[in-house]
Amino acid sequence: NAAYGIEARNAIQMAVDYVNENGGFNGAKVEFVPYDTQGSAEEAVKIVSKLVEVEKADAVIGSVNSSEVFAAAGSLNKQGIYTIGLGTSPSWMVEDWPYVFRAAMNNGFAVPITVDMLVDLDMKSVGVFYGQDDASLATGNSFMDECKARGIEVLKSESYDQGDTDFSAQVANLISTNPDCIYISVIGETGPVIVKQLRQYGYSGIIFDKESFMASQVAIAGEENSSYIAFANPYVTYSTIDECDIPEVKEFLQKYIDKYGEIAKTDSSYRGWDTVMVMWEASKIAGKNDSDSLKDATNKISGLQGLGGILDYT
């Protein structure tokens, strides 16, 4: 899953450079100090201590992994440090953490829209495959609850542990129930492996995904296995820039190509860019850069054009 963190880091660095070239935070240049959590919530907690005690960070951008945000952001909030997490799980946003925000989508908001698709397609039953990480577990449970409320039968649910690569037993169990469709609530490069194994075991129906099926994932699953995957998500990734017809996204992708020599293929890059733009907008509204001012100013942001749509915190 390294590509997700790397592309988020790349986009954040690119955004910081852009802000610094265009006046900084009320005239102050931003220094970007990245740390690698290695996909570990325990490591994320240690890194937060370093950021606060050693780096004396004025603000923090959290991991793309919601489990790590959930483990570490509470401490940042307690210390009154302005924080924006990159994860998409609904769980950490319902905590009483007034200093903690997100500039990315909330999976919880996408679930009812996804179930609307099932209803529109007259799906009566579904098999569910979910992970044990925070985003996958919370979203998977939310999806199953929504299905039951809407009269869609969850025939079978299967889960996996982080680090698993062989999902053949779970896949066979899901397919054996003959569901009208399958929903996967997973993170990162686990998704395309599961999709590939579902197709190899003969499932040819629609796969509903908790997140967009990204260009990086298509490359792993294979083009032949990546059709009929549906999702409710504001981010779309591209294999080439010519495929993009959204002006703001195309401009971002061109900047990314110019700086790094290749197109961004995960939506983590979009989240990273939007996060810095929200911080910058907050600093403009506040007219100063301390955490309390940025926190209060973020709650006044409305109509800010992000790569996934309009960002409104009011």
CSV table of C-alpha atoms in Angstrom, one decimal:
chain,number,residue,atom,x,y,z
A,1,ASN,CA,0.0,0.0,0.0
A,2,ALA,CA,3.0,2.3,-0.2
A,3,ALA,CA,1.8,4.0,-3.3
A,4,TYR,CA,-1.1,5.7,-1.4
A,5,GLY,CA,1.3,7.3,1.2
A,6,ILE,CA,3.9,8.2,-1.4
A,7,GLU,CA,1.4,9.9,-3.7
A,8,ALA,CA,-0.2,11.8,-0.7
A,9,ARG,CA,3.2,13.0,0.3
A,10,ASN,CA,4.1,14.0,-3.2
A,11,ALA,CA,0.9,16.0,-3.6
A,12,ILE,CA,1.3,17.7,-0.2
A,13,GLN,CA,4.9,18.7,-1.1
A,14,MET,CA,3.6,20.0,-4.5
A,15,ALA,CA,0.9,22.0,-2.7
A,16,VAL,CA,3.3,23.4,-0.1
A,17,ASP,CA,5.6,24.6,-2.9
A,18,TYR,CA,2.7,26.2,-4.6
A,19,VAL,CA,1.5,28.0,-1.5
A,20,ASN,CA,5.1,29.2,-0.7
A,21,GLU,CA,5.4,30.5,-4.3
A,22,ASN,CA,2.1,32.4,-3.9
A,23,GLY,CA,2.5,34.3,-0.6
A,24,GLY,CA,2.7,31.4,2.0
A,25,PHE,CA,0.6,31.4,5.1
A,26,ASN,CA,0.1,35.1,5.6
A,27,GLY,CA,3.6,35.7,4.4
A,28,ALA,CA,5.1,32.8,6.3
A,29,LYS,CA,6.8,30.0,4.3
A,30,VAL,CA,5.7,26.5,5.1
A,31,GLU,CA,8.2,23.8,5.9
A,32,PHE,CA,6.9,20.3,5.1
A,33,VAL,CA,8.3,17.5,7.4
A,34,PRO,CA,7.1,14.0,6.3
A,35,TYR,CA,7.3,10.9,8.4
A,36,ASP,CA,6.5,7.3,7.2
A,37,THR,CA,4.0,5.5,9.5
A,38,GLN,CA,4.8,2.2,7.7
A,39,GLY,CA,1.1,1.4,7.8
A,40,SER,CA,1.1,1.0,11.6
A,41,ALA,CA,-1.1,2.7,14.1
A,42,GLU,CA,1.5,2.2,16.8
A,43,GLU,CA,4.1,4.0,14.6
A,44,ALA,CA,1.6,6.8,13.9
A,45,VAL,CA,1.3,7.5,17.7
A,46,LYS,CA,5.1,7.6,18.1
A,47,ILE,CA,5.4,9.9,15.1
A,48,VAL,CA,2.9,12.3,16.5
A,49,SER,CA,5.0,12.6,19.7
A,50,LYS,CA,8.0,13.4,17.5
A,51,LEU,CA,6.1,16.0,15.5
A,52,VAL,CA,5.0,17.8,18.6
A,53,GLU,CA,8.0,17.4,20.9
A,54,VAL,CA,10.9,17.4,18.4
A,55,GLU,CA,9.6,19.2,15.3
A,56,LYS,CA,7.4,21.6,17.2
A,57,ALA,CA,4.8,21.3,14.4
A,58,ASP,CA,2.3,24.2,14.0
A,59,ALA,CA,-0.1,21.9,12.2
A,60,VAL,CA,-0.4,18.2,11.3
A,61,ILE,CA,-1.7,16.3,8.3
A,62,GLY,CA,-2.7,12.8,9.3
A,63,SER,CA,-2.2,9.5,7.5
A,64,VAL,CA,-4.3,8.2,4.6
A,65,ASN,CA,-5.1,5.2,6.9
A,66,SER,CA,-8.0,6.0,9.1
A,67,SER,CA,-6.9,3.5,11.8
A,68,GLU,CA,-3.7,5.6,12.2
A,69,VAL,CA,-5.7,8.9,12.3
A,70,PHE,CA,-8.0,7.4,14.9
A,71,ALA,CA,-5.1,6.3,17.1
A,72,ALA,CA,-3.1,9.5,16.9
A,73,ALA,CA,-5.4,12.5,16.3
A,74,GLY,CA,-6.9,12.5,19.7
A,75,SER,CA,-3.6,13.4,21.2
A,76,LEU,CA,-3.2,16.3,18.7
A,77,ASN,CA,-6.6,17.5,19.5
A,78,LYS,CA,-5.9,17.4,23.3
A,79,GLN,CA,-2.8,19.5,22.7
A,80,GLY,CA,-4.8,22.0,20.6
A,81,ILE,CA,-2.9,21.4,17.4
A,82,TYR,CA,-4.7,22.1,14.1
A,83,THR,CA,-4.9,18.7,12.3
A,84,ILE,CA,-6.4,17.4,9.0
A,85,GLY,CA,-6.6,13.7,8.5
A,86,LEU,CA,-6.4,12.1,5.1
A,87,GLY,CA,-8.5,8.9,5.9
A,88,THR,CA,-12.1,8.5,4.9
A,89,SER,CA,-13.6,6.4,7.7
A,90,PRO,CA,-16.7,7.8,9.3
A,91,SER,CA,-15.7,6.8,12.8
A,92,TRP,CA,-13.0,9.4,13.8
A,93,MET,CA,-15.1,12.3,12.5
A,94,VAL,CA,-17.8,11.7,15.2
A,95,GLU,CA,-15.2,12.1,18.0
A,96,ASP,CA,-15.4,15.3,20.0
A,97,TRP,CA,-12.1,16.6,18.4
A,98,PRO,CA,-12.7,20.3,17.4
A,99,TYR,CA,-9.1,20.7,16.2
A,100,VAL,CA,-9.4,17.7,13.8
A,101,PHE,CA,-10.8,18.0,10.3
A,102,ARG,CA,-10.8,16.3,6.9
A,103,ALA,CA,-10.7,17.6,3.4
A,104,ALA,CA,-11.5,14.2,1.9
A,105,MET,CA,-14.8,12.3,1.5
A,106,ASN,CA,-16.6,10.6,4.4
A,107,ASN,CA,-17.3,6.9,3.5
A,108,GLY,CA,-20.4,7.1,5.7
A,109,PHE,CA,-22.0,9.7,3.4
A,110,ALA,CA,-21.4,7.4,0.4
A,111,VAL,CA,-23.0,4.3,1.8
A,112,PRO,CA,-26.7,5.4,1.3
A,113,ILE,CA,-25.9,6.5,-2.3
A,114,THR,CA,-24.3,3.1,-2.9
A,115,VAL,CA,-27.4,1.3,-1.6
A,116,ASP,CA,-29.5,3.6,-3.8
A,117,MET,CA,-27.7,2.0,-6.7
A,118,LEU,CA,-28.5,-1.5,-5.5
A,119,VAL,CA,-32.2,-0.5,-5.2
A,120,ASP,CA,-32.3,1.2,-8.6
A,121,LEU,CA,-30.8,-2.0,-10.1
A,122,ASP,CA,-33.3,-4.2,-8.3
A,123,MET,CA,-30.7,-6.1,-6.4
A,124,LYS,CA,-32.4,-8.2,-3.7
A,125,SER,CA,-29.3,-9.8,-2.2
A,126,VAL,CA,-25.6,-9.1,-1.6
A,127,GLY,CA,-22.5,-10.7,-0.4
A,128,VAL,CA,-20.1,-8.5,1.6
A,129,PHE,CA,-16.3,-8.7,2.0
A,130,TYR,CA,-14.7,-6.3,4.4
A,131,GLY,CA,-11.4,-5.7,6.2
A,132,GLN,CA,-10.6,-5.2,9.9
A,133,ASP,CA,-9.0,-1.7,9.5
A,134,ASP,CA,-11.1,1.2,10.8
A,135,ALA,CA,-12.3,2.5,7.4
A,136,SER,CA,-13.2,-0.9,6.0
A,137,LEU,CA,-14.9,-2.2,9.2
A,138,ALA,CA,-16.9,0.9,9.9
A,139,THR,CA,-18.0,1.3,6.3
A,140,GLY,CA,-18.8,-2.4,5.9
A,141,ASN,CA,-21.0,-2.4,9.0
A,142,SER,CA,-22.7,0.8,7.9
A,143,PHE,CA,-23.4,-0.7,4.5
A,144,MET,CA,-24.9,-3.9,5.9
A,145,ASP,CA,-27.1,-1.9,8.3
A,146,GLU,CA,-28.3,0.2,5.4
A,147,CYS,CA,-29.1,-2.8,3.2
A,148,LYS,CA,-31.1,-4.4,6.0
A,149,ALA,CA,-33.1,-1.2,6.5
A,150,ARG,CA,-33.8,-1.1,2.7
A,151,GLY,CA,-34.9,-4.7,2.4
A,152,ILE,CA,-31.8,-6.1,0.8
A,153,GLU,CA,-30.7,-9.4,2.2
A,154,VAL,CA,-27.0,-9.8,3.2
A,155,LEU,CA,-26.6,-13.5,2.3
A,156,LYS,CA,-23.0,-13.8,3.6
A,157,SER,CA,-20.3,-11.6,5.0
A,158,GLU,CA,-16.6,-12.5,5.0
A,159,SER,CA,-13.6,-10.6,6.4
A,160,TYR,CA,-9.8,-10.7,6.2
A,161,ASP,CA,-6.9,-9.6,8.3
A,162,GLN,CA,-4.3,-6.9,7.3
A,163,GLY,CA,-1.5,-8.6,5.4
A,164,ASP,CA,-3.6,-11.4,3.9
A,165,THR,CA,-3.0,-12.1,0.2
A,166,ASP,CA,-5.0,-15.2,-0.4
A,167,PHE,CA,-8.8,-14.7,-0.3
A,168,SER,CA,-9.8,-17.8,-2.1
A,169,ALA,CA,-11.8,-19.4,0.8
A,170,GLN,CA,-13.8,-16.2,1.5
A,171,VAL,CA,-14.4,-15.6,-2.2
A,172,ALA,CA,-15.7,-19.2,-2.7
A,173,ASN,CA,-18.0,-18.8,0.3
A,174,LEU,CA,-19.4,-15.5,-1.1
A,175,ILE,CA,-20.0,-16.9,-4.6
A,176,SER,CA,-21.6,-20.1,-3.3
A,177,THR,CA,-24.6,-18.1,-1.9
A,178,ASN,CA,-25.3,-16.8,-5.4
A,179,PRO,CA,-25.8,-13.1,-4.5
A,180,ASP,CA,-27.2,-10.6,-6.9
A,181,CYS,CA,-24.1,-8.5,-6.3
A,182,ILE,CA,-21.0,-8.3,-4.1
A,183,TYR,CA,-19.8,-5.3,-2.0
A,184,ILE,CA,-16.2,-4.9,-1.0
A,185,SER,CA,-15.2,-2.6,1.9
A,186,VAL,CA,-11.4,-2.8,1.7
A,187,ILE,CA,-8.4,-0.5,1.5
A,188,GLY,CA,-5.6,0.0,-0.9
A,189,GLU,CA,-4.1,-2.8,-3.0
A,190,THR,CA,-6.2,-5.5,-1.3
A,191,GLY,CA,-9.1,-4.4,-3.5
A,192,PRO,CA,-7.7,-5.4,-6.9
A,193,VAL,CA,-6.5,-8.8,-5.6
A,194,ILE,CA,-9.9,-9.6,-4.2
A,195,VAL,CA,-11.5,-8.4,-7.5
A,196,LYS,CA,-9.1,-10.6,-9.5
A,197,GLN,CA,-9.9,-13.6,-7.4
A,198,LEU,CA,-13.6,-13.0,-7.6
A,199,ARG,CA,-13.4,-13.0,-11.4
A,200,GLN,CA,-11.1,-16.1,-11.4
A,201,TYR,CA,-13.6,-18.0,-9.4
A,202,GLY,CA,-16.3,-17.2,-11.9
A,203,TYR,CA,-18.1,-14.2,-10.5
A,204,SER,CA,-19.0,-11.9,-13.4
A,205,GLY,CA,-21.6,-9.7,-11.8
A,206,ILE,CA,-21.4,-6.1,-10.4
A,207,ILE,CA,-18.8,-5.5,-7.7
A,208,PHE,CA,-19.8,-2.5,-5.5
A,209,ASP,CA,-16.7,-0.8,-3.9
A,210,LYS,CA,-16.5,1.5,-0.9
A,211,GLU,CA,-14.0,3.6,-2.7
A,212,SER,CA,-13.2,4.4,-6.3
A,213,PHE,CA,-11.5,1.7,-8.2
A,214,MET,CA,-8.3,3.6,-9.0
A,215,ALA,CA,-5.9,3.5,-12.0
A,216,SER,CA,-3.3,1.9,-9.7
A,217,GLN,CA,-5.8,-0.9,-8.9
A,218,VAL,CA,-6.8,-1.6,-12.5
A,219,ALA,CA,-3.1,-2.2,-13.3
A,220,ILE,CA,-3.0,-4.9,-10.6
A,221,ALA,CA,-6.4,-6.5,-11.2
A,222,GLY,CA,-6.0,-6.3,-15.0
A,223,GLU,CA,-8.3,-4.5,-17.5
A,224,GLU,CA,-10.1,-7.8,-18.2
A,225,ASN,CA,-11.2,-8.1,-14.6
A,226,SER,CA,-12.0,-4.4,-13.9
A,227,SER,CA,-15.3,-4.0,-15.7
A,228,TYR,CA,-18.7,-3.7,-13.8
A,229,ILE,CA,-17.2,-2.2,-10.7
A,230,ALA,CA,-19.5,0.5,-9.2
A,231,PHE,CA,-18.8,3.1,-6.5
A,232,ALA,CA,-20.1,6.3,-5.0
A,233,ASN,CA,-17.0,8.6,-4.7
A,234,PRO,CA,-16.1,12.1,-5.7
A,235,TYR,CA,-12.6,11.1,-6.9
A,236,VAL,CA,-11.8,9.5,-10.3
A,237,THR,CA,-8.3,8.6,-11.3
A,238,TYR,CA,-6.9,8.2,-14.8
A,239,SER,CA,-4.4,6.2,-16.7
A,240,THR,CA,-3.6,9.2,-18.9
A,241,ILE,CA,-4.2,12.9,-18.6
A,242,ASP,CA,-6.1,12.9,-21.9
A,243,GLU,CA,-8.9,10.8,-20.2
A,244,CYS,CA,-9.6,13.6,-17.7
A,245,ASP,CA,-12.3,16.2,-18.7
A,246,ILE,CA,-12.5,18.0,-15.3
A,247,PRO,CA,-10.5,21.3,-15.6
A,248,GLU,CA,-9.4,21.5,-11.9
A,249,VAL,CA,-8.3,17.9,-11.8
A,250,LYS,CA,-6.6,18.1,-15.2
A,251,GLU,CA,-4.6,21.1,-14.0
A,252,PHE,CA,-3.6,19.3,-10.8
A,253,LEU,CA,-2.6,16.2,-12.8
A,254,GLN,CA,-0.5,18.2,-15.2
A,255,LYS,CA,1.3,19.8,-12.2
A,256,TYR,CA,1.9,16.4,-10.8
A,257,ILE,CA,3.3,15.1,-14.1
A,258,ASP,CA,5.6,18.1,-14.5
A,259,LYS,CA,7.0,17.6,-11.0
A,260,TYR,CA,7.2,13.8,-10.7
A,261,GLY,CA,7.3,12.6,-14.3
A,262,GLU,CA,4.2,10.4,-14.1
A,263,ILE,CA,0.4,10.8,-13.5
A,264,ALA,CA,-1.0,10.4,-10.0
A,265,LYS,CA,-2.9,7.1,-10.0
A,266,THR,CA,-4.4,7.1,-6.5
A,267,ASP,CA,-7.0,9.5,-5.0
A,268,SER,CA,-4.6,9.9,-2.0
A,269,SER,CA,-2.8,12.5,-4.1
A,270,TYR,CA,-6.1,14.4,-4.5
A,271,ARG,CA,-6.8,14.3,-0.8
A,272,GLY,CA,-3.3,15.6,0.0
A,273,TRP,CA,-3.6,18.6,-2.4
A,274,ASP,CA,-7.1,19.5,-1.1
A,275,THR,CA,-5.9,19.3,2.5
A,276,VAL,CA,-3.2,21.9,2.0
A,277,MET,CA,-5.6,24.1,0.0
A,278,VAL,CA,-8.1,24.0,3.0
A,279,MET,CA,-5.3,25.0,5.4
A,280,TRP,CA,-4.3,27.8,3.2
A,281,GLU,CA,-7.9,29.1,2.8
A,282,ALA,CA,-8.2,28.9,6.6
A,283,SER,CA,-5.1,31.0,7.0
A,284,LYS,CA,-6.4,33.6,4.6
A,285,ILE,CA,-9.8,33.9,6.5
A,286,ALA,CA,-8.0,34.0,9.9
A,287,GLY,CA,-5.3,36.4,8.9
A,288,LYS,CA,-3.0,34.5,11.2
A,289,ASN,CA,-1.5,31.1,11.6
A,290,ASP,CA,-2.0,29.8,15.2
A,291,SER,CA,-4.1,26.6,15.7
A,292,ASP,CA,-7.0,28.3,17.4
A,293,SER,CA,-7.4,30.8,14.6
A,294,LEU,CA,-7.1,28.2,11.9
A,295,LYS,CA,-9.6,25.9,13.6
A,296,ASP,CA,-12.2,28.7,13.9
A,297,ALA,CA,-11.5,29.9,10.3
A,298,THR,CA,-11.9,26.4,8.9
A,299,ASN,CA,-15.5,26.3,10.2
A,300,LYS,CA,-16.2,29.4,8.1
A,301,ILE,CA,-14.9,27.9,4.8
A,302,SER,CA,-17.6,27.5,2.1
A,303,GLY,CA,-17.6,27.3,-1.6
A,304,LEU,CA,-13.9,26.2,-1.9
A,305,GLN,CA,-13.4,24.2,-5.1
A,306,GLY,CA,-11.6,21.0,-4.3
A,307,LEU,CA,-10.6,18.2,-6.6
A,308,GLY,CA,-13.6,16.1,-5.4
A,309,GLY,CA,-16.1,19.0,-5.5
A,310,ILE,CA,-17.0,21.9,-3.3
A,311,LEU,CA,-15.7,21.9,0.2
A,312,ASP,CA,-18.0,23.5,2.8
A,313,TYR,CA,-17.4,23.4,6.5
A,314,THR,CA,-20.2,25.8,7.6
